[in-house]
XYZ file of N, CA and C in Angstrom:
243
model
N -5.557 10.961 -47.420
C -4.565 11.747 -46.706
C -3.252 11.680 -47.487
N -2.635 12.821 -47.659
C -1.356 12.911 -48.359
C -0.232 12.497 -47.421
N 0.901 12.133 -47.992
C 2.047 11.693 -47.194
C 2.492 12.775 -46.213
N 2.491 14.018 -46.660
C 2.892 15.127 -45.778
C 1.920 15.247 -44.611
N 0.646 15.002 -44.869
C -0.345 15.060 -43.796
C -0.164 13.900 -42.823
N 0.262 12.751 -43.332
C 0.512 11.603 -42.469
C 1.650 11.915 -41.501
N 2.715 12.509 -42.020
C 3.834 12.904 -41.157
C 3.374 13.914 -40.107
N 2.555 14.873 -40.535
C 2.026 15.885 -39.622
C 1.163 15.233 -38.545
N 0.309 14.306 -38.955
C -0.576 13.627 -38.000
C 0.225 12.803 -37.002
N 1.249 12.111 -37.464
C 2.072 11.295 -36.568
C 2.793 12.170 -35.549
N 3.326 13.290 -35.986
C 4.000 14.209 -35.071
C 3.012 14.787 -34.064
N 1.821 15.101 -34.531
C 0.787 15.651 -33.667
C 0.342 14.633 -32.620
N 0.185 13.382 -33.027
C -0.196 12.322 -32.082
C 0.899 12.133 -31.035
N 2.153 12.164 -31.450
C 3.259 11.998 -30.495
C 3.270 13.142 -29.481
N 3.092 14.368 -29.963
C 3.071 15.529 -29.060
C 1.864 15.452 -28.130
N 0.718 15.052 -28.666
C -0.507 14.914 -27.863
C -0.301 13.876 -26.759
N 0.327 12.762 -27.107
C 0.570 11.709 -26.113
C 1.485 12.196 -24.986
N 2.465 13.020 -25.325
C 3.340 13.587 -24.297
C 2.553 14.497 -23.354
N 1.673 15.300 -23.922
C 0.844 16.195 -23.092
C -0.075 15.391 -22.183
N -0.654 14.331 -22.703
C -1.539 13.494 -21.904
C -0.758 12.829 -20.775
N 0.440 12.346 -21.060
C 1.260 11.707 -20.033
C 1.605 12.699 -18.924
N 1.963 13.917 -19.298
C 2.281 14.944 -18.303
C 1.044 15.288 -17.477
N -0.086 15.461 -18.156
C -1.341 15.750 -17.446
C -1.672 14.641 -16.446
N -1.537 13.405 -16.887
C -1.863 12.275 -16.014
C -0.925 12.200 -14.813
N 0.348 12.519 -15.024
C 1.302 12.540 -13.900
C 0.928 13.612 -12.886
N 0.560 14.783 -13.381
C 0.165 15.867 -12.477
C -1.122 15.516 -11.735
N -2.077 14.915 -12.443
C -3.331 14.519 -11.801
C -3.107 13.431 -10.752
N -2.094 12.596 -10.974
C -1.778 11.520 -10.032
C -1.024 12.030 -8.806
N -0.664 13.309 -8.829
C -0.011 13.891 -7.664
C 1.500 13.969 -7.728
N 2.073 13.757 -8.914
C 3.524 13.917 -9.040
C 3.943 15.276 -8.495
N 5.088 15.305 -7.856
C 5.597 16.538 -7.287
C 5.965 17.516 -8.402
N 5.597 18.751 -8.192
C 5.896 19.807 -9.140
C 7.182 20.492 -8.686
N 8.180 20.556 -9.583
C 9.464 21.194 -9.263
C 9.667 22.379 -10.189
N 10.045 23.504 -9.632
C 10.383 24.674 -10.426
C 11.889 24.858 -10.308
N 12.578 24.723 -11.434
C 14.036 24.812 -11.427
C 14.514 25.851 -12.424
N 15.710 26.382 -12.159
C 16.378 27.299 -13.078
C 17.807 26.831 -13.260
N 18.353 27.086 -14.442
C 19.722 26.691 -14.716
C 19.804 25.271 -15.217
N 21.028 24.788 -15.370
C 21.223 23.402 -15.766
C 22.577 22.923 -15.272
N 22.766 21.634 -15.335
C 24.018 21.043 -14.885
C 24.323 21.387 -13.443
N 25.568 21.767 -13.178
C 25.969 22.086 -11.811
C 25.375 23.402 -11.323
N 24.816 24.194 -12.233
C 24.199 25.465 -11.864
C 22.700 25.367 -11.654
N 22.171 24.143 -11.590
C 20.733 23.945 -11.417
C 20.318 24.273 -9.989
N 19.280 25.070 -9.879
C 18.727 25.428 -8.571
C 17.228 25.185 -8.584
N 16.702 24.720 -7.455
C 15.263 24.501 -7.327
C 14.665 25.617 -6.497
N 13.552 26.145 -6.971
C 12.829 27.179 -6.244
C 11.766 26.485 -5.409
N 11.796 26.703 -4.124
C 10.833 26.070 -3.231
C 9.560 26.910 -3.223
N 8.442 26.241 -3.485
C 7.151 26.909 -3.572
C 6.295 26.559 -2.361
N 5.481 27.507 -1.948
C 4.511 27.193 -0.904
C 3.495 26.217 -1.487
N 2.816 25.483 -0.645
C 1.823 24.512 -1.099
C 0.721 25.196 -1.902
N 0.284 26.356 -1.445
C -0.798 27.067 -2.131
C -0.342 27.531 -3.518
N 0.874 28.044 -3.613
C 1.364 28.525 -4.896
C 1.595 27.358 -5.852
N 2.120 26.247 -5.335
C 2.323 25.063 -6.164
C 0.984 24.550 -6.695
N -0.050 24.585 -5.867
C -1.381 24.144 -6.292
C -1.929 25.063 -7.382
N -1.686 26.354 -7.243
C -2.131 27.312 -8.252
C -1.423 27.058 -9.583
N -0.129 26.840 -9.533
C 0.639 26.567 -10.748
C 0.169 25.257 -11.368
N -0.040 24.237 -10.542
C -0.514 22.943 -11.039
C -1.846 23.124 -11.793
N -2.759 23.886 -11.207
C -4.049 24.133 -11.847
C -3.909 24.851 -13.174
N -3.020 25.829 -13.215
C -2.786 26.578 -14.447
C -2.194 25.674 -15.526
N -1.229 24.849 -15.142
C -0.611 23.932 -16.103
C -1.635 22.909 -16.603
N -2.450 22.376 -15.712
C -3.469 21.404 -16.123
C -4.475 22.036 -17.094
N -4.881 23.267 -16.824
C -5.814 23.962 -17.723
C -5.175 24.187 -19.090
N -3.908 24.579 -19.108
C -3.212 24.811 -20.375
C -3.065 23.506 -21.160
N -2.743 22.423 -20.466
C -2.622 21.128 -21.135
C -3.958 20.696 -21.722
N -5.042 20.906 -20.992
C -6.372 20.540 -21.485
C -6.684 21.293 -22.776
N -6.371 22.582 -22.817
C -6.612 23.385 -24.022
C -5.772 22.883 -25.191
N -4.525 22.559 -24.911
C -3.635 22.101 -25.988
C -4.046 20.723 -26.500
N -4.479 19.851 -25.608
C -4.946 18.530 -26.031
C -6.197 18.671 -26.889
N -7.104 19.549 -26.494
C -8.309 19.808 -27.288
C -7.941 20.354 -28.662
N -6.991 21.270 -28.708
C -6.543 21.819 -29.997
C -5.927 20.723 -30.863
N -5.152 19.831 -30.256
C -4.573 18.707 -31.002
C -5.677 17.810 -31.547
N -6.690 17.531 -30.725
C -7.813 16.703 -31.161
C -8.526 17.337 -32.358
N -8.717 18.651 -32.293
C -9.371 19.360 -33.395
C -8.534 19.307 -34.667
N -7.242 19.466 -34.522
C -6.355 19.418 -35.689
C -6.324 18.006 -36.271
N -6.293 16.995 -35.417
C -6.325 15.611 -35.907
C -7.640 15.338 -36.642
N -8.742 15.835 -36.110
C -10.040 15.659 -36.772
C -10.029 16.328 -38.148
N -9.399 17.501 -38.221
C -9.295 18.198 -39.507
C -8.523 17.352 -40.513
N -7.554 16.612 -40.015
C -6.765 15.738 -40.885
C -7.457 14.400 -41.165
N -8.605 14.191 -40.498
C -9.343 12.937 -40.702
C -8.884 11.807 -39.809
N -8.233 12.145 -38.691
C -7.722 11.143 -37.762
C -8.488 11.247 -36.461
N -8.959 10.104 -35.961
C -9.626 10.097 -34.654
C -8.571 9.905 -33.579
N -8.576 10.780 -32.563
C -7.573 10.636 -31.493
C -7.832 9.400 -30.639
C-alpha cells in the first residue's frame, strides 16, 4: 500500500466509524430531531411518530449502503474493516 492509499484508508475508516456510530444510535432509539437554522435562529420541526419512523428507516437504509460502499473501498485498498 502506498502512503497516499494509507491516508485514504485512514480517512475512510474514520468516516465509516462515524456512520456506524450514528446507525447504532438510531437503532438504539435515539430521538430523531429535524432542525433548520443555527444559533439563535435554530428551529425544530416537530414530526409525527409515523413520519419520524419513516425518516429513521430511510436514514438507516442509506447508512447501510454507505457502510457497505466503505467496506468495498477498504477491501479494494487491501484493508479489512
